[in-house]
Amino acid sequence: MASMECDMAISKIEERDYDLLYGHEEYEPPSSALLAQTTFLSVSFQLDPDLFVDFAGIQEHLDHVRVLTDLVRAAHTTIDQHDARVQHELTRLWSDNPDIRKRGLRGGTARKQRRVTGKYVRITTVMDRDFAERRLEVERIDYLGRNRAAGLRALRKMFEEAFCFLRDQQRQCEDILRCGDILMYGVTTPTVLSHLGMVDEVLSAENFAHIDDIKDMLDSFNEEYDETL
């Protein structure tokens, strides 16, 4: 009798152990395929730059900046051509009138000489009427030419500043796009994150306003100056 009760107890214990093992097997870890799928989705979500960087806007801005850069470069070349033509005309003016040039009447040199030494021949003291009229005309052409050359120099400086601004915008856009490509490979460095953090600065309202000013400046320039020189 005692032996039978012992056998029944052992049987129950074995059953209970089996149930524990069976229950443990029911909660086995996820399969490797499921883990791989879950990991892939997580990495893809974390490293997809399009989720937090407006790369389409950066690319569009970069294309616009490149076009404006080429236009500003062309305008700068046109200014150099006009300035060269003005300087050539002034040089030829004084070459054709060497007698007037010897009197020190070439622009600021004549005025400075008059202030310092007083050795300035007034037109009213010249006896020859033809010479006086020619001298007046030469001085007028020289004055207009020098003023135009000064205006071209100021205009050149404005376009050089615009060119530097556009080149800086272009460099920043290219850095952002390059860092976006690097981030797609899962590489994150302080430099990469720093460039990506400049998106809002590059696409700021202030920069857009500056670009609009450059476009207006180009429109005004094209209306006044001939680009076919």
PDB file of C-alpha atoms in Angstrom:
ATOM      1  CA  MET A   1       0.000   0.000   0.000  1.00  0.00           C
ATOM      2  CA  ALA A   2       2.748   2.374   0.960  1.00  0.00           C
ATOM      3  CA  SER A   3       4.634   1.399  -2.177  1.00  0.00           C
ATOM      4  CA  MET A   4       1.626   2.213  -4.372  1.00  0.00           C
ATOM      5  CA  GLU A   5       1.198   5.664  -2.804  1.00  0.00           C
ATOM      6  CA  CYS A   6       4.893   6.364  -3.368  1.00  0.00           C
ATOM      7  CA  ASP A   7       4.608   5.392  -7.074  1.00  0.00           C
ATOM      8  CA  MET A   8       1.611   7.714  -7.503  1.00  0.00           C
ATOM      9  CA  ALA A   9       3.494  10.594  -5.878  1.00  0.00           C
ATOM     10  CA  ILE A  10       6.492  10.088  -8.173  1.00  0.00           C
ATOM     11  CA  SER A  11       4.194  10.005 -11.182  1.00  0.00           C
ATOM     12  CA  LYS A  12       2.599  13.307 -10.170  1.00  0.00           C
ATOM     13  CA  ILE A  13       5.998  14.883  -9.650  1.00  0.00           C
ATOM     14  CA  GLU A  14       7.157  13.762 -13.097  1.00  0.00           C
ATOM     15  CA  GLU A  15       3.935  15.073 -14.621  1.00  0.00           C
ATOM     16  CA  ARG A  16       4.403  18.402 -12.871  1.00  0.00           C
ATOM     17  CA  ASP A  17       8.016  18.643 -14.089  1.00  0.00           C
ATOM     18  CA  TYR A  18       6.943  17.877 -17.615  1.00  0.00           C
ATOM     19  CA  ASP A  19       4.284  20.544 -17.452  1.00  0.00           C
ATOM     20  CA  LEU A  20       6.926  23.054 -16.330  1.00  0.00           C
ATOM     21  CA  LEU A  21       9.219  22.103 -19.177  1.00  0.00           C
ATOM     22  CA  TYR A  22       6.355  22.245 -21.637  1.00  0.00           C
ATOM     23  CA  GLY A  23       5.285  25.657 -20.379  1.00  0.00           C
ATOM     24  CA  HIS A  24       8.867  26.933 -20.713  1.00  0.00           C
ATOM     25  CA  GLU A  25       9.050  25.775 -24.293  1.00  0.00           C
ATOM     26  CA  GLU A  26       5.873  27.706 -25.145  1.00  0.00           C
ATOM     27  CA  TYR A  27       7.653  31.055 -24.482  1.00  0.00           C
ATOM     28  CA  GLU A  28      10.741  30.519 -26.570  1.00  0.00           C
ATOM     29  CA  PRO A  29      12.689  33.612 -27.788  1.00  0.00           C
ATOM     30  CA  PRO A  30      11.663  35.213 -31.113  1.00  0.00           C
ATOM     31  CA  SER A  31      13.130  33.644 -34.195  1.00  0.00           C
ATOM     32  CA  SER A  32      16.274  35.063 -35.784  1.00  0.00           C
ATOM     33  CA  ALA A  33      14.246  36.138 -38.832  1.00  0.00           C
ATOM     34  CA  LEU A  34      11.894  38.162 -36.648  1.00  0.00           C
ATOM     35  CA  LEU A  35      14.795  39.727 -34.792  1.00  0.00           C
ATOM     36  CA  ALA A  36      16.474  40.632 -38.060  1.00  0.00           C
ATOM     37  CA  GLN A  37      13.277  42.232 -39.364  1.00  0.00           C
ATOM     38  CA  THR A  38      12.731  44.212 -36.167  1.00  0.00           C
ATOM     39  CA  THR A  39      16.350  45.399 -36.069  1.00  0.00           C
ATOM     40  CA  PHE A  40      16.259  46.459 -39.699  1.00  0.00           C
ATOM     41  CA  LEU A  41      13.163  48.549 -39.198  1.00  0.00           C
ATOM     42  CA  SER A  42      14.637  50.215 -36.139  1.00  0.00           C
ATOM     43  CA  VAL A  43      17.960  51.104 -37.841  1.00  0.00           C
ATOM     44  CA  SER A  44      16.212  52.305 -40.964  1.00  0.00           C
ATOM     45  CA  PHE A  45      14.008  54.593 -38.923  1.00  0.00           C
ATOM     46  CA  GLN A  46      16.882  56.065 -36.939  1.00  0.00           C
ATOM     47  CA  LEU A  47      19.242  56.667 -39.877  1.00  0.00           C
ATOM     48  CA  ASP A  48      16.835  57.931 -42.527  1.00  0.00           C
ATOM     49  CA  PRO A  49      17.835  61.639 -42.850  1.00  0.00           C
ATOM     50  CA  ASP A  50      14.685  62.521 -44.803  1.00  0.00           C
ATOM     51  CA  LEU A  51      12.713  62.121 -41.604  1.00  0.00           C
ATOM     52  CA  PHE A  52      14.302  65.212 -40.039  1.00  0.00           C
ATOM     53  CA  VAL A  53      16.175  67.082 -42.821  1.00  0.00           C
ATOM     54  CA  ASP A  54      14.521  68.817 -45.779  1.00  0.00           C
ATOM     55  CA  PHE A  55      16.950  67.534 -48.396  1.00  0.00           C
ATOM     56  CA  ALA A  56      14.565  68.359 -51.240  1.00  0.00           C
ATOM     57  CA  GLY A  57      14.494  71.980 -50.115  1.00  0.00           C
ATOM     58  CA  ILE A  58      18.283  72.059 -49.795  1.00  0.00           C
ATOM     59  CA  GLN A  59      18.738  70.610 -53.289  1.00  0.00           C
ATOM     60  CA  GLU A  60      16.287  73.113 -54.784  1.00  0.00           C
ATOM     61  CA  HIS A  61      18.028  75.972 -52.984  1.00  0.00           C
ATOM     62  CA  LEU A  62      21.410  74.733 -54.209  1.00  0.00           C
ATOM     63  CA  ASP A  63      20.219  74.601 -57.833  1.00  0.00           C
ATOM     64  CA  HIS A  64      18.888  78.155 -57.564  1.00  0.00           C
ATOM     65  CA  VAL A  65      22.110  79.414 -55.984  1.00  0.00           C
ATOM     66  CA  ARG A  66      24.218  77.819 -58.725  1.00  0.00           C
ATOM     67  CA  VAL A  67      22.223  79.592 -61.429  1.00  0.00           C
ATOM     68  CA  LEU A  68      22.566  82.947 -59.661  1.00  0.00           C
ATOM     69  CA  THR A  69      26.288  82.368 -59.160  1.00  0.00           C
ATOM     70  CA  ASP A  70      26.786  81.919 -62.899  1.00  0.00           C
ATOM     71  CA  LEU A  71      24.758  85.066 -63.624  1.00  0.00           C
ATOM     72  CA  VAL A  72      26.756  87.120 -61.116  1.00  0.00           C
ATOM     73  CA  ARG A  73      30.018  85.820 -62.600  1.00  0.00           C
ATOM     74  CA  ALA A  74      28.834  86.837 -66.082  1.00  0.00           C
ATOM     75  CA  ALA A  75      27.857  90.301 -64.799  1.00  0.00           C
ATOM     76  CA  HIS A  76      31.280  90.722 -63.215  1.00  0.00           C
ATOM     77  CA  THR A  77      32.913  89.885 -66.554  1.00  0.00           C
ATOM     78  CA  THR A  78      30.707  92.445 -68.289  1.00  0.00           C
ATOM     79  CA  ILE A  79      31.724  95.096 -65.756  1.00  0.00           C
ATOM     80  CA  ASP A  80      35.400  94.362 -66.395  1.00  0.00           C
ATOM     81  CA  GLN A  81      34.822  94.753 -70.138  1.00  0.00           C
ATOM     82  CA  HIS A  82      33.043  98.088 -69.698  1.00  0.00           C
ATOM     83  CA  ASP A  83      35.735  99.338 -67.351  1.00  0.00           C
ATOM     84  CA  ALA A  84      38.448  98.336 -69.816  1.00  0.00           C
ATOM     85  CA  ARG A  85      36.634 100.186 -72.575  1.00  0.00           C
ATOM     86  CA  VAL A  86      36.294 103.338 -70.442  1.00  0.00           C
ATOM     87  CA  GLN A  87      39.970 103.256 -69.507  1.00  0.00           C
ATOM     88  CA  HIS A  88      40.911 102.769 -73.145  1.00  0.00           C
ATOM     89  CA  GLU A  89      38.792 105.743 -74.192  1.00  0.00           C
ATOM     90  CA  LEU A  90      40.382 107.967 -71.547  1.00  0.00           C
ATOM     91  CA  THR A  91      43.867 106.902 -72.551  1.00  0.00           C
ATOM     92  CA  ARG A  92      43.113 107.589 -76.185  1.00  0.00           C
ATOM     93  CA  LEU A  93      41.546 110.957 -75.256  1.00  0.00           C
ATOM     94  CA  TRP A  94      44.753 112.190 -73.691  1.00  0.00           C
ATOM     95  CA  SER A  95      46.882 110.651 -76.411  1.00  0.00           C
ATOM     96  CA  ASP A  96      44.923 112.647 -78.993  1.00  0.00           C
ATOM     97  CA  ASN A  97      45.309 115.852 -76.960  1.00  0.00           C
ATOM     98  CA  PRO A  98      48.873 115.865 -75.646  1.00  0.00           C
ATOM     99  CA  ASP A  99      49.058 119.657 -75.499  1.00  0.00           C
ATOM    100  CA  ILE A 100      46.161 119.825 -73.052  1.00  0.00           C
ATOM    101  CA  ARG A 101      47.511 117.001 -70.975  1.00  0.00           C
ATOM    102  CA  LYS A 102      50.824 118.840 -70.515  1.00  0.00           C
ATOM    103  CA  ARG A 103      48.939 121.610 -68.728  1.00  0.00           C
ATOM    104  CA  GLY A 104      48.124 119.148 -65.901  1.00  0.00           C
ATOM    105  CA  LEU A 105      44.438 119.149 -66.565  1.00  0.00           C
ATOM    106  CA  ARG A 106      43.816 115.445 -66.224  1.00  0.00           C
ATOM    107  CA  GLY A 107      41.113 115.253 -63.593  1.00  0.00           C
ATOM    108  CA  GLY A 108      42.145 115.327 -59.959  1.00  0.00           C
ATOM    109  CA  THR A 109      45.774 116.077 -60.800  1.00  0.00           C
ATOM    110  CA  ALA A 110      44.838 119.498 -62.131  1.00  0.00           C
ATOM    111  CA  ARG A 111      42.672 120.368 -59.138  1.00  0.00           C
ATOM    112  CA  LYS A 112      45.333 119.214 -56.703  1.00  0.00           C
ATOM    113  CA  GLN A 113      47.975 121.238 -58.534  1.00  0.00           C
ATOM    114  CA  ARG A 114      45.786 124.323 -58.378  1.00  0.00           C
ATOM    115  CA  ARG A 115      45.284 123.959 -54.621  1.00  0.00           C
ATOM    116  CA  VAL A 116      48.939 123.304 -53.828  1.00  0.00           C
ATOM    117  CA  THR A 117      50.908 125.498 -56.197  1.00  0.00           C
ATOM    118  CA  GLY A 118      48.349 127.642 -57.943  1.00  0.00           C
ATOM    119  CA  LYS A 119      49.963 126.790 -61.279  1.00  0.00           C
ATOM    120  CA  TYR A 120      46.739 126.204 -63.094  1.00  0.00           C
ATOM    121  CA  VAL A 121      46.021 127.821 -66.432  1.00  0.00           C
ATOM    122  CA  ARG A 122      42.431 128.983 -66.470  1.00  0.00           C
ATOM    123  CA  ILE A 123      40.478 128.500 -69.641  1.00  0.00           C
ATOM    124  CA  THR A 124      39.524 132.174 -69.670  1.00  0.00           C
ATOM    125  CA  THR A 125      43.192 133.139 -69.983  1.00  0.00           C
ATOM    126  CA  VAL A 126      43.701 131.107 -73.145  1.00  0.00           C
ATOM    127  CA  MET A 127      43.668 133.368 -76.190  1.00  0.00           C
ATOM    128  CA  ASP A 128      42.889 130.725 -78.826  1.00  0.00           C
ATOM    129  CA  ARG A 129      39.122 130.197 -78.867  1.00  0.00           C
ATOM    130  CA  ASP A 130      39.325 126.827 -80.652  1.00  0.00           C
ATOM    131  CA  PHE A 131      41.838 125.582 -78.154  1.00  0.00           C
ATOM    132  CA  ALA A 132      39.658 126.764 -75.264  1.00  0.00           C
ATOM    133  CA  GLU A 133      36.616 124.952 -76.641  1.00  0.00           C
ATOM    134  CA  ARG A 134      38.598 121.789 -77.243  1.00  0.00           C
ATOM    135  CA  ARG A 135      40.017 121.987 -73.763  1.00  0.00           C
ATOM    136  CA  LEU A 136      36.532 122.296 -72.271  1.00  0.00           C
ATOM    137  CA  GLU A 137      35.341 119.290 -74.265  1.00  0.00           C
ATOM    138  CA  VAL A 138      38.333 117.182 -73.233  1.00  0.00           C
ATOM    139  CA  GLU A 139      37.799 118.062 -69.586  1.00  0.00           C
ATOM    140  CA  ARG A 140      34.096 117.199 -69.841  1.00  0.00           C
ATOM    141  CA  ILE A 141      34.783 113.795 -71.431  1.00  0.00           C
ATOM    142  CA  ASP A 142      37.488 113.067 -68.897  1.00  0.00           C
ATOM    143  CA  TYR A 143      35.152 113.970 -66.016  1.00  0.00           C
ATOM    144  CA  LEU A 144      32.354 111.737 -67.318  1.00  0.00           C
ATOM    145  CA  GLY A 145      34.759 108.874 -67.980  1.00  0.00           C
ATOM    146  CA  ARG A 146      36.314 108.993 -64.530  1.00  0.00           C
ATOM    147  CA  ASN A 147      32.878 109.133 -62.893  1.00  0.00           C
ATOM    148  CA  ARG A 148      31.743 106.161 -64.927  1.00  0.00           C
ATOM    149  CA  ALA A 149      34.873 104.214 -64.000  1.00  0.00           C
ATOM    150  CA  ALA A 150      34.223 104.977 -60.311  1.00  0.00           C
ATOM    151  CA  GLY A 151      30.638 103.747 -60.689  1.00  0.00           C
ATOM    152  CA  LEU A 152      31.843 100.537 -62.319  1.00  0.00           C
ATOM    153  CA  ARG A 153      34.293  99.956 -59.472  1.00  0.00           C
ATOM    154  CA  ALA A 154      31.490 100.342 -56.920  1.00  0.00           C
ATOM    155  CA  LEU A 155      29.265  98.031 -58.955  1.00  0.00           C
ATOM    156  CA  ARG A 156      32.055  95.473 -59.217  1.00  0.00           C
ATOM    157  CA  LYS A 157      32.438  95.480 -55.438  1.00  0.00           C
ATOM    158  CA  MET A 158      28.701  94.863 -54.975  1.00  0.00           C
ATOM    159  CA  PHE A 159      28.771  91.885 -57.318  1.00  0.00           C
ATOM    160  CA  GLU A 160      31.896  90.504 -55.666  1.00  0.00           C
ATOM    161  CA  GLU A 161      30.130  90.599 -52.294  1.00  0.00           C
ATOM    162  CA  ALA A 162      27.082  88.909 -53.844  1.00  0.00           C
ATOM    163  CA  PHE A 163      29.318  86.261 -55.393  1.00  0.00           C
ATOM    164  CA  CYS A 164      30.985  85.507 -52.047  1.00  0.00           C
ATOM    165  CA  PHE A 165      27.568  85.168 -50.384  1.00  0.00           C
ATOM    166  CA  LEU A 166      26.305  82.787 -53.076  1.00  0.00           C
ATOM    167  CA  ARG A 167      29.471  80.696 -52.962  1.00  0.00           C
ATOM    168  CA  ASP A 168      29.114  80.372 -49.196  1.00  0.00           C
ATOM    169  CA  GLN A 169      25.490  79.281 -49.621  1.00  0.00           C
ATOM    170  CA  GLN A 170      26.551  76.764 -52.249  1.00  0.00           C
ATOM    171  CA  ARG A 171      29.273  75.345 -49.998  1.00  0.00           C
ATOM    172  CA  GLN A 172      26.892  74.950 -47.061  1.00  0.00           C
ATOM    173  CA  CYS A 173      24.257  73.204 -49.188  1.00  0.00           C
ATOM    174  CA  GLU A 174      26.829  70.808 -50.624  1.00  0.00           C
ATOM    175  CA  ASP A 175      28.140  70.027 -47.121  1.00  0.00           C
ATOM    176  CA  ILE A 176      24.621  69.260 -45.892  1.00  0.00           C
ATOM    177  CA  LEU A 177      23.870  66.952 -48.815  1.00  0.00           C
ATOM    178  CA  ARG A 178      27.222  65.204 -48.420  1.00  0.00           C
ATOM    179  CA  CYS A 179      26.623  64.637 -44.714  1.00  0.00           C
ATOM    180  CA  GLY A 180      23.190  63.258 -45.511  1.00  0.00           C
ATOM    181  CA  ASP A 181      24.801  60.650 -47.742  1.00  0.00           C
ATOM    182  CA  ILE A 182      27.262  59.785 -44.973  1.00  0.00           C
ATOM    183  CA  LEU A 183      24.445  59.440 -42.448  1.00  0.00           C
ATOM    184  CA  MET A 184      22.684  56.925 -44.686  1.00  0.00           C
ATOM    185  CA  TYR A 185      25.607  54.562 -44.055  1.00  0.00           C
ATOM    186  CA  GLY A 186      25.089  54.824 -40.304  1.00  0.00           C
ATOM    187  CA  VAL A 187      28.072  57.097 -39.676  1.00  0.00           C
ATOM    188  CA  THR A 188      27.405  59.911 -37.216  1.00  0.00           C
ATOM    189  CA  THR A 189      30.122  62.312 -36.112  1.00  0.00           C
ATOM    190  CA  PRO A 190      29.969  65.761 -34.511  1.00  0.00           C
ATOM    191  CA  THR A 191      30.940  67.299 -37.849  1.00  0.00           C
ATOM    192  CA  VAL A 192      28.127  65.505 -39.691  1.00  0.00           C
ATOM    193  CA  LEU A 193      25.548  66.517 -37.104  1.00  0.00           C
ATOM    194  CA  SER A 194      26.871  70.072 -37.082  1.00  0.00           C
ATOM    195  CA  HIS A 195      26.391  70.430 -40.844  1.00  0.00           C
ATOM    196  CA  LEU A 196      22.928  68.882 -40.702  1.00  0.00           C
ATOM    197  CA  GLY A 197      22.004  71.338 -37.972  1.00  0.00           C
ATOM    198  CA  MET A 198      22.641  74.252 -40.363  1.00  0.00           C
ATOM    199  CA  VAL A 199      19.589  73.518 -42.518  1.00  0.00           C
ATOM    200  CA  ASP A 200      17.367  76.097 -40.845  1.00  0.00           C
ATOM    201  CA  GLU A 201      20.129  78.698 -41.054  1.00  0.00           C
ATOM    202  CA  VAL A 202      20.680  78.103 -44.766  1.00  0.00           C
ATOM    203  CA  LEU A 203      16.951  78.177 -45.543  1.00  0.00           C
ATOM    204  CA  SER A 204      16.323  81.252 -43.403  1.00  0.00           C
ATOM    205  CA  ALA A 205      14.133  84.154 -44.443  1.00  0.00           C
ATOM    206  CA  GLU A 206      17.143  86.484 -44.233  1.00  0.00           C
ATOM    207  CA  ASN A 207      19.048  84.481 -46.839  1.00  0.00           C
ATOM    208  CA  PHE A 208      16.026  84.347 -49.126  1.00  0.00           C
ATOM    209  CA  ALA A 209      15.653  88.128 -48.842  1.00  0.00           C
ATOM    210  CA  HIS A 210      19.333  88.585 -49.719  1.00  0.00           C
ATOM    211  CA  ILE A 211      18.905  86.348 -52.758  1.00  0.00           C
ATOM    212  CA  ASP A 212      15.897  88.399 -53.875  1.00  0.00           C
ATOM    213  CA  ASP A 213      18.051  91.549 -53.633  1.00  0.00           C
ATOM    214  CA  ILE A 214      20.705  89.925 -55.810  1.00  0.00           C
ATOM    215  CA  LYS A 215      18.070  89.001 -58.398  1.00  0.00           C
ATOM    216  CA  ASP A 216      16.802  92.598 -58.461  1.00  0.00           C
ATOM    217  CA  MET A 217      20.371  93.850 -58.829  1.00  0.00           C
ATOM    218  CA  LEU A 218      20.922  91.505 -61.777  1.00  0.00           C
ATOM    219  CA  ASP A 219      17.699  92.652 -63.436  1.00  0.00           C
ATOM    220  CA  SER A 220      18.716  96.314 -63.114  1.00  0.00           C
ATOM    221  CA  PHE A 221      22.203  95.575 -64.376  1.00  0.00           C
ATOM    222  CA  ASN A 222      20.936  93.700 -67.434  1.00  0.00           C
ATOM    223  CA  GLU A 223      18.651  96.593 -68.336  1.00  0.00           C
ATOM    224  CA  GLU A 224      21.512  99.103 -68.274  1.00  0.00           C
ATOM    225  CA  TYR A 225      24.542  97.196 -69.526  1.00  0.00           C
ATOM    226  CA  ASP A 226      25.064  95.197 -72.655  1.00  0.00           C
ATOM    227  CA  GLU A 227      26.293  91.676 -71.867  1.00  0.00           C
ATOM    228  CA  THR A 228      27.414  91.036 -75.442  1.00  0.00           C
ATOM    229  CA  LEU A 229      30.559  93.147 -75.145  1.00  0.00           C
TER     230      LEU A 229
END
